Tab-separated table of C-alpha atoms in Angstrom:
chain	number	residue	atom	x	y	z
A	1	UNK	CA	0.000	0.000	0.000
A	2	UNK	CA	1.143	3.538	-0.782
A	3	UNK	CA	0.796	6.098	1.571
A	4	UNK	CA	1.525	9.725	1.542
A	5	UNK	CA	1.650	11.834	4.244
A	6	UNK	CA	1.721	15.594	3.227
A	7	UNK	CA	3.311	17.598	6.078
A	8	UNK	CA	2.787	21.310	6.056
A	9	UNK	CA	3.577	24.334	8.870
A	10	UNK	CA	0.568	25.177	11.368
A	11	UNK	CA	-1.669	28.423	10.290
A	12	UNK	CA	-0.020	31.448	12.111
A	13	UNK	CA	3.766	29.687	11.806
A	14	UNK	CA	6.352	31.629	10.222
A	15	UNK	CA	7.335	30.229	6.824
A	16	UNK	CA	9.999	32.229	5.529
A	17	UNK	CA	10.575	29.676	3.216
A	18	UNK	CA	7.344	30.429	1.819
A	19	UNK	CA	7.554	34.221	1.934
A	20	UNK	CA	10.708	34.497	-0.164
A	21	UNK	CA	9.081	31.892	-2.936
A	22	UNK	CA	6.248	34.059	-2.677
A	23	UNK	CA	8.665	37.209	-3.568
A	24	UNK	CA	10.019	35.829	-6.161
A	25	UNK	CA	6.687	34.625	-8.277
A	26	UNK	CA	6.101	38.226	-7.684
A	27	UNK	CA	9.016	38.899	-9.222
A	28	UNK	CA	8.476	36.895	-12.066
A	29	UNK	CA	5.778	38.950	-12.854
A	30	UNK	CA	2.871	36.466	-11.901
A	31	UNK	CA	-0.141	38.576	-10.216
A	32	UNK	CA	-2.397	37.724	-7.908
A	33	UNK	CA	-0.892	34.662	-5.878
A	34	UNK	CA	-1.793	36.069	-2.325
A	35	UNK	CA	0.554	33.348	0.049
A	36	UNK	CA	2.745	30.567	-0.364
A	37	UNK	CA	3.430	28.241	2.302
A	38	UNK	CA	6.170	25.548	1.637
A	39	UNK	CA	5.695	21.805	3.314
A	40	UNK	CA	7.050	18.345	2.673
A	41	UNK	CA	5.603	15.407	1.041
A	42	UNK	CA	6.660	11.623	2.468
A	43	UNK	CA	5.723	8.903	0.602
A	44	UNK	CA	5.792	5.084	2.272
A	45	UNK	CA	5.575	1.988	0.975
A	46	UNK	CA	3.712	-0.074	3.952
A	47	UNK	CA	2.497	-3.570	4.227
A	48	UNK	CA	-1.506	-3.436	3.475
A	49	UNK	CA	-2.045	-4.513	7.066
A	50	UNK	CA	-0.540	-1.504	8.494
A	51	UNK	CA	-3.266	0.386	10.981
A	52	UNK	CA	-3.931	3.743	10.912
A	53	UNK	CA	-3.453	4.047	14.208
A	54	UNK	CA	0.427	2.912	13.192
A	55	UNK	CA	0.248	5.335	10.419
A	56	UNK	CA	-0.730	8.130	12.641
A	57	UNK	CA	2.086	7.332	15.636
A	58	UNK	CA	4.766	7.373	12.672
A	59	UNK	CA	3.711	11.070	11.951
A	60	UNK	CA	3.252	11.899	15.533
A	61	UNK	CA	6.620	10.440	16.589
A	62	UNK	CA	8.753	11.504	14.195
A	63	UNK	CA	7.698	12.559	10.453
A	64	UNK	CA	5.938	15.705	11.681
A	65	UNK	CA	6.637	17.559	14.767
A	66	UNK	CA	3.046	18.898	15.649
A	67	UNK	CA	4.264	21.727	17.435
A	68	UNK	CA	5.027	24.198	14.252
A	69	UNK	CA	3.669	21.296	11.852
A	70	UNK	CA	0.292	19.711	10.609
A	71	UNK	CA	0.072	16.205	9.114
A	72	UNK	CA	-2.603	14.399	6.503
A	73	UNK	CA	-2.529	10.781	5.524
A	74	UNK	CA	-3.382	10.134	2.151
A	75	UNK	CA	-3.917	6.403	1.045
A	76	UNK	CA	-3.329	5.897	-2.409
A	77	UNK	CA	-5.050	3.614	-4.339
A	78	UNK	CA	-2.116	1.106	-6.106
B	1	UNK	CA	33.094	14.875	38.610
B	2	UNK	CA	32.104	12.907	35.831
B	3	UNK	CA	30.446	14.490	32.358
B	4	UNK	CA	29.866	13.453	28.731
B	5	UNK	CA	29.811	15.078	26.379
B	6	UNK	CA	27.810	13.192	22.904
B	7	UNK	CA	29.045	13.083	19.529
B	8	UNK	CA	26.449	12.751	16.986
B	9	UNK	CA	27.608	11.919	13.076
B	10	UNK	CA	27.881	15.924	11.910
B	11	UNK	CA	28.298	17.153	15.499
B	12	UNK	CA	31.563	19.708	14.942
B	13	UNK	CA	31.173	21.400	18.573
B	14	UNK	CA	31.988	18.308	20.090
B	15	UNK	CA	35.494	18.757	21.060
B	16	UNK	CA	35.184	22.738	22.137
B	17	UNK	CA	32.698	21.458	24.730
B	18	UNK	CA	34.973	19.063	26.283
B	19	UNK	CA	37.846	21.200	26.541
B	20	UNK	CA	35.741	24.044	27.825
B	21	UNK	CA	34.343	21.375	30.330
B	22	UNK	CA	37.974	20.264	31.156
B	23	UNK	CA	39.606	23.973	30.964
B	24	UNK	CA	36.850	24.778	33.690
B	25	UNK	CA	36.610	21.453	35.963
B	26	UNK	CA	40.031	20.433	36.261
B	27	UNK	CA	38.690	16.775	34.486
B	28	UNK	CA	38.175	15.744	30.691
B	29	UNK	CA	34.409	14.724	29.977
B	30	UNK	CA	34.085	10.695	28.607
B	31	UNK	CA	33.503	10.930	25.138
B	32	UNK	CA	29.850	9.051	24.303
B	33	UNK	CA	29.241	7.953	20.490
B	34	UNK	CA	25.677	8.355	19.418
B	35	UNK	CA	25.346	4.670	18.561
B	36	UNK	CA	26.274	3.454	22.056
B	37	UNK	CA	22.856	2.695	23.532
B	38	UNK	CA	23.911	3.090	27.389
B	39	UNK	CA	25.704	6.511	28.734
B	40	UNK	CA	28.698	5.651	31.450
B	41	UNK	CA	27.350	5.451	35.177
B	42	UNK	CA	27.199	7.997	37.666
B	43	UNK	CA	26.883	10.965	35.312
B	44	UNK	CA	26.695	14.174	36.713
B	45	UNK	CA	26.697	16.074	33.948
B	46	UNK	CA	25.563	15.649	29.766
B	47	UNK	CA	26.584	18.338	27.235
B	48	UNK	CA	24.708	17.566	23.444
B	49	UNK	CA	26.937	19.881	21.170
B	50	UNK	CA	26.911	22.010	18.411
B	51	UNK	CA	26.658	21.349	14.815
B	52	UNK	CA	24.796	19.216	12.533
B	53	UNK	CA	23.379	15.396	13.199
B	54	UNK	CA	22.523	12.517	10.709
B	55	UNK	CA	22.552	15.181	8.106
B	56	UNK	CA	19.832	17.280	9.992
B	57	UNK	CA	17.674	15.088	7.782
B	58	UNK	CA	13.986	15.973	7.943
B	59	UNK	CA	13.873	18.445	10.899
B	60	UNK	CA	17.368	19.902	12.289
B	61	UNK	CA	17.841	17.476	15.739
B	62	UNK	CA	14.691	15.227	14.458
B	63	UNK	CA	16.921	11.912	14.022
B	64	UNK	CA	19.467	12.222	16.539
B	65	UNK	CA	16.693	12.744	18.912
B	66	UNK	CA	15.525	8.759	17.919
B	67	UNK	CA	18.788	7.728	18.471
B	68	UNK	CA	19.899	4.595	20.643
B	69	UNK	CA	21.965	7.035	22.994
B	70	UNK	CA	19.011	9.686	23.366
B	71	UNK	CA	17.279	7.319	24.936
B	72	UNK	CA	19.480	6.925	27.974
B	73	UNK	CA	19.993	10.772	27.914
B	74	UNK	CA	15.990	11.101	28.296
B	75	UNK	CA	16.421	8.365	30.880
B	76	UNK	CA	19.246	10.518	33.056
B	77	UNK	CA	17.592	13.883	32.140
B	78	UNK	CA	14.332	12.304	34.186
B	79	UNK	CA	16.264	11.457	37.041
B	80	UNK	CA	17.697	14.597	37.509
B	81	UNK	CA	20.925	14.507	35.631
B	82	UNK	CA	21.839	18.240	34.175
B	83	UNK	CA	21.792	18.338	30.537
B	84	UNK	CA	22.989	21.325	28.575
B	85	UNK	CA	22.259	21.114	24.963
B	86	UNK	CA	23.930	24.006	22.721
B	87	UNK	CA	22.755	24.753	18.977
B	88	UNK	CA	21.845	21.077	17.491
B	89	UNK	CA	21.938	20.088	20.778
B	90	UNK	CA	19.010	22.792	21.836
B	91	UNK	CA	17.167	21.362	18.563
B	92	UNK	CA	17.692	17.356	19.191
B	93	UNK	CA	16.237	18.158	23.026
B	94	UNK	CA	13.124	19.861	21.751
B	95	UNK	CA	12.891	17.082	19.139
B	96	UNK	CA	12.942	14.769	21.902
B	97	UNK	CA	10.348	16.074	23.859
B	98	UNK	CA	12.663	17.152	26.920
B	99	UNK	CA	12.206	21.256	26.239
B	100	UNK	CA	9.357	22.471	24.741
B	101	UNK	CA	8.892	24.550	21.631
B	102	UNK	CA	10.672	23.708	18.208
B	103	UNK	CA	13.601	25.727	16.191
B	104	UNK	CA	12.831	26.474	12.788
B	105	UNK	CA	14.424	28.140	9.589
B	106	UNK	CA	16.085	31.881	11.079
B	107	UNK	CA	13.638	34.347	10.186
B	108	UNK	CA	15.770	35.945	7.868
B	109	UNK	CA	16.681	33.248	5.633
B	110	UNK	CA	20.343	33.581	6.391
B	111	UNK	CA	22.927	31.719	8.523
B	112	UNK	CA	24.052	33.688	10.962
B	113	UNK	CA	27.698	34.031	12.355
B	114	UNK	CA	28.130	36.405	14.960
B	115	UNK	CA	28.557	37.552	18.604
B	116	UNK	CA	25.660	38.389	20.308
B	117	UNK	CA	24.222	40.711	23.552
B	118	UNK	CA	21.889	37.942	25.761
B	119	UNK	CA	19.857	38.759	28.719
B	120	UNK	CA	20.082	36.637	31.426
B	121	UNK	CA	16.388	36.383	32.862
B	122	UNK	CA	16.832	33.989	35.447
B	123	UNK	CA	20.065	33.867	37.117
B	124	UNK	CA	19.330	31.292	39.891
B	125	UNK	CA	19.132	27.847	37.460
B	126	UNK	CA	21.835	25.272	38.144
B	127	UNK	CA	23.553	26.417	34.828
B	128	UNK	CA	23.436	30.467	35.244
B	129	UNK	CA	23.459	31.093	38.431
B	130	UNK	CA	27.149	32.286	38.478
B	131	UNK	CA	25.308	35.260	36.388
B	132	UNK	CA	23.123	38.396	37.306
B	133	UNK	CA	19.592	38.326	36.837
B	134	UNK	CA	19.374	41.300	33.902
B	135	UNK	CA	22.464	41.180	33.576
B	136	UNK	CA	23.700	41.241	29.374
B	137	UNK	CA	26.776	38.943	28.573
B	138	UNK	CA	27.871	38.574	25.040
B	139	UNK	CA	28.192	35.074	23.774
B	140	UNK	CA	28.561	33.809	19.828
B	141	UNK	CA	26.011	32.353	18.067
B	142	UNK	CA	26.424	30.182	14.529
B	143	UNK	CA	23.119	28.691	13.472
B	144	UNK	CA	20.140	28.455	10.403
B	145	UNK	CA	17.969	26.965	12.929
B	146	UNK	CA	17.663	28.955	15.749
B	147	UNK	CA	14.111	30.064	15.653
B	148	UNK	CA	12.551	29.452	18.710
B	149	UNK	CA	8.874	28.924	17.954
B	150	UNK	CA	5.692	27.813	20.265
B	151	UNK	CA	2.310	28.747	21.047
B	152	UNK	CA	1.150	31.703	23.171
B	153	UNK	CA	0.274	29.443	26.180
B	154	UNK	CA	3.274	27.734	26.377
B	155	UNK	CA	5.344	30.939	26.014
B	156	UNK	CA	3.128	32.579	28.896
B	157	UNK	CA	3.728	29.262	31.102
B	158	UNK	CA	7.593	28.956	30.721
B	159	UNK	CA	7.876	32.713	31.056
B	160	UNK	CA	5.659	32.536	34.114
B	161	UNK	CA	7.748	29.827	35.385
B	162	UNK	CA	10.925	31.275	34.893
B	163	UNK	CA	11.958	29.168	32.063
B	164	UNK	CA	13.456	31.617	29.892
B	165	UNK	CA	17.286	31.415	30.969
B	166	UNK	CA	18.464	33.521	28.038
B	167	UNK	CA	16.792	36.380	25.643
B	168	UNK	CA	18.857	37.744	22.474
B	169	UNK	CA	19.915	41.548	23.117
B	170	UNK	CA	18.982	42.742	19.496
B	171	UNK	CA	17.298	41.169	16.407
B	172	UNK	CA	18.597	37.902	15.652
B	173	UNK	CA	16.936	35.399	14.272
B	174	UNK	CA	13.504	35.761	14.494
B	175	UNK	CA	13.068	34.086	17.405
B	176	UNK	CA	9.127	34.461	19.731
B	177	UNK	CA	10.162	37.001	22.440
B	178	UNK	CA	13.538	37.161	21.209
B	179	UNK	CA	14.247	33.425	23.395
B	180	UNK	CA	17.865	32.206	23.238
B	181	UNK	CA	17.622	29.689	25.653
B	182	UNK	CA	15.114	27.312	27.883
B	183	UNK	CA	15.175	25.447	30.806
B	184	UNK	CA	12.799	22.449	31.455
B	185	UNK	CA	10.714	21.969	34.080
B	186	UNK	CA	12.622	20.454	36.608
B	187	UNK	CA	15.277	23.140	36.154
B	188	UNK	CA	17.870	20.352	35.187
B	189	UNK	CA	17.523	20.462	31.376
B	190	UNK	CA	19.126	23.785	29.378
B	191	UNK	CA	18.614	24.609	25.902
B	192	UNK	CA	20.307	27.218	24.078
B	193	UNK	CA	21.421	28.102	20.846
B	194	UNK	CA	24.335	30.753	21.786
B	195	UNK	CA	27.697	28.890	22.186
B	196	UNK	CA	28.774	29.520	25.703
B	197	UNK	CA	31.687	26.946	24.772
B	198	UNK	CA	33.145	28.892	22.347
B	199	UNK	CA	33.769	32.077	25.044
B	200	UNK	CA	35.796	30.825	27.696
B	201	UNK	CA	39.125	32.345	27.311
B	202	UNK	CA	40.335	35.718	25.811
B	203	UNK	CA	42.064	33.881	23.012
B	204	UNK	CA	38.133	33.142	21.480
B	205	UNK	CA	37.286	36.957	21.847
B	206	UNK	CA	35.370	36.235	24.858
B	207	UNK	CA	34.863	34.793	28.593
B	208	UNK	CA	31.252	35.588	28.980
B	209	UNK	CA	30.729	31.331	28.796
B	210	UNK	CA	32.734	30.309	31.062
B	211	UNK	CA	30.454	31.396	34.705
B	212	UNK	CA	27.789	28.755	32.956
B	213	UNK	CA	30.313	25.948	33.483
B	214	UNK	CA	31.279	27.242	36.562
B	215	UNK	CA	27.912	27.685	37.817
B	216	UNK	CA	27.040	23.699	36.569
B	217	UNK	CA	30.628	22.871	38.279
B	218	UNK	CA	30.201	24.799	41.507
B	219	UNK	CA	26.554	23.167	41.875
B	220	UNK	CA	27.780	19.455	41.346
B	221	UNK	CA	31.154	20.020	44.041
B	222	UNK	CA	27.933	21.202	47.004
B	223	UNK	CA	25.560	17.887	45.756
C-alpha cells in the first residue's frame, strides 16, 4: 500500500521559506498569488495490514513535529 | 566529577565542549558515540553539542533525537541529571520532547555568524546562576535553525515559570520574544542556541561562557 503523508507548517507559523518563494513569483511577474506556504511530502511503501493508528504514531513520533507542523494521511489507491 | 559530552555523526562542537568542560573542571568529559545505547554510570553532567546530526535530515535534531543514545539521555535527564544542549543540541532536546517549543528556519533566511548581547532572565538555574539576573553577557552564536517557535500558552507558562534562561539583546533570528535559551521543568535540562563553549578564554574573543560551566561545576562540588 502507498501512503503519503503531506506535512505542512501550522496556520499562524512563520514560513519564511514560503515568503521568499512568494517574492520571487512576484518577481516573475505572476499577479495575484496572495501566500505561499512551503511543506514536505513523504511517501511510504507499507504492508496493506498496516493500521492507521500505526500510520498516525509514525507522523506523531517523528515525520511531523506537531508543534510548528500539521500532518494528513493520504492512502493511495495502487 | 564525571560528564559526557555526545558526539552525533555531523556534530563539529563536540570537542570545544569538552575542553571548555575540562579547561573549567580540572577533568576531561568521557567521550559518548551516538550509537552506544547506554551513557557511562554515575553521570553528573551531559553536554549535546553544536553542529549538525545525521545530516539534519527531515527536521534539524529530528533523528538524533531517535537515536539509541538519546534514549538513555531522556532516561538521566528524568532522574535529575543536568543536561545542557547548545545549537543542534538545543534542537535534538526539543525534538525529543525534553524542552518544549521547536527551532525552525532563522527568520531571515540567512545563517548567521556572529557575537551576540543575551539577557540573562533567570540567574538562579543550576547552569546560570554564576550570572546576574538582567544582567547582558555577550556570547557567539552560529546557526540556520535557531528560531525558537511555540504557542502563546506555552510561552506565557515557561515565562511565568521562569523558564526563559536567556533572551537575544537585538534582532537575531527571528526568534518568539527574542528566546535564546530554555530550561525544562525540573530546572535540570538547558537549551540554548548561543555557544557559551566557544567564550571561555580571551584567546576566542570572549569569557562571557565560562560562569555557565562554573555555575554547573560549583553546583555538582555542594551535591
Amino acid at each position: 500500500m502507498k501512503v503519503r503523508i503531506h506535512v505542512s507548517l501550522k496556520p499562524g507559523v512563520l514560513d519564511p521559506q514560503g515568503r521568499a518563494v512568494h517574492h520571487a513569483l512576484d518577481g516573475l511577474g505572476f499577479a495575484g498569488v496572495e501566500d505561499v506556504r512551503i511543506g514536505r511530502l513523504i511517501e511510504l511503501e507499507v504492508a496493506d495490514t498496516t493500521s492507521d493508528e500505526a500510520l498516525a504514531e509514525m507522523c506523531e513520533k517523528l515525520l511531523a513535529n506537531t508543534v510548528i507542523e500539521n500532518y494528513r494521511i493520504e492512502k493511495v489507491a495502487a | 566529577m564525571r560528564a559526557a559530552v555526545i558526539t552525533f555523526p555531523g556534530s563539529n562542537c563536540d570537542r570545544d565542549m569538552a575542553v571548555a568542560i575540562e579547561k573549567i573542571s580540572g577533568t576531561a568529559p568521557i567521550r559518548v558515540w551516538h550509537g552506544d545505547a547506554e551513557l557511562p554510570d554515575s553521570l553528573d553532567f551531559i553536554a549535546l553539542p553544536g553542529g549538525f546530526s545525521y545530516g539534519d535530515y527531515l527536521r534539524s535534531g529530528a533523528m538524533a533525537a531517535n537515536s539509541p543514545i538519546m534514549r538513555s539521555v531522556v532516561a538521566a535527564a528524568g532522574r535529575g541529571v543536568p543536561v545542557l544542549g547548545v545549537c543542534n543540541g538545543f534542537q535534538v532536546l526539543t525534538e525529543a520532547g525534553l524542552l518544549p517549543g521547536a527551532l525552525m528556519r532563522n527568520a531571515g533566511q540567512t545563517f548567521i555568524c556572529r557575537t551576540v548581547p543575551l539577557k540573562v532572565e533567570n540567574a538562579e538555574s543550576l547552569f546560570t546562576r554564576s550570572y546576574d539576573t538582567g544582567s547582558t553577557i555577550r556570547i557567539p552564536v552560529a546557526h540556520h535553525d535557531g528560531n525558537y517557535f511555540a504557542d502563546a500558552e506555552t510561552l506565557d507558562r515557561i515565562e511565568g515559570e521562569g523558564r526563559v534562561a536567556f533572551r537575544y539583546g537585538e534582532t537575531c533570528n527571528g526568534s518568539q520574544r527574542d528566546i535564546a535559551g530554555v530550561l525544562n521543568e525540573a530546572g535540570n535540562v538547558l537549551g540554548m542556541m548561543p555557544h557559551p563553549e566557544r567564550a571561555i578564554e580571551d584567546a576566542q574573543g570572549g569569557t562571557d561562557g565560562r560562569a555557565m560551566f562554573e555555575s554547573i561545576f560549583a553546583n555538582l562540588a555542594v551535591a
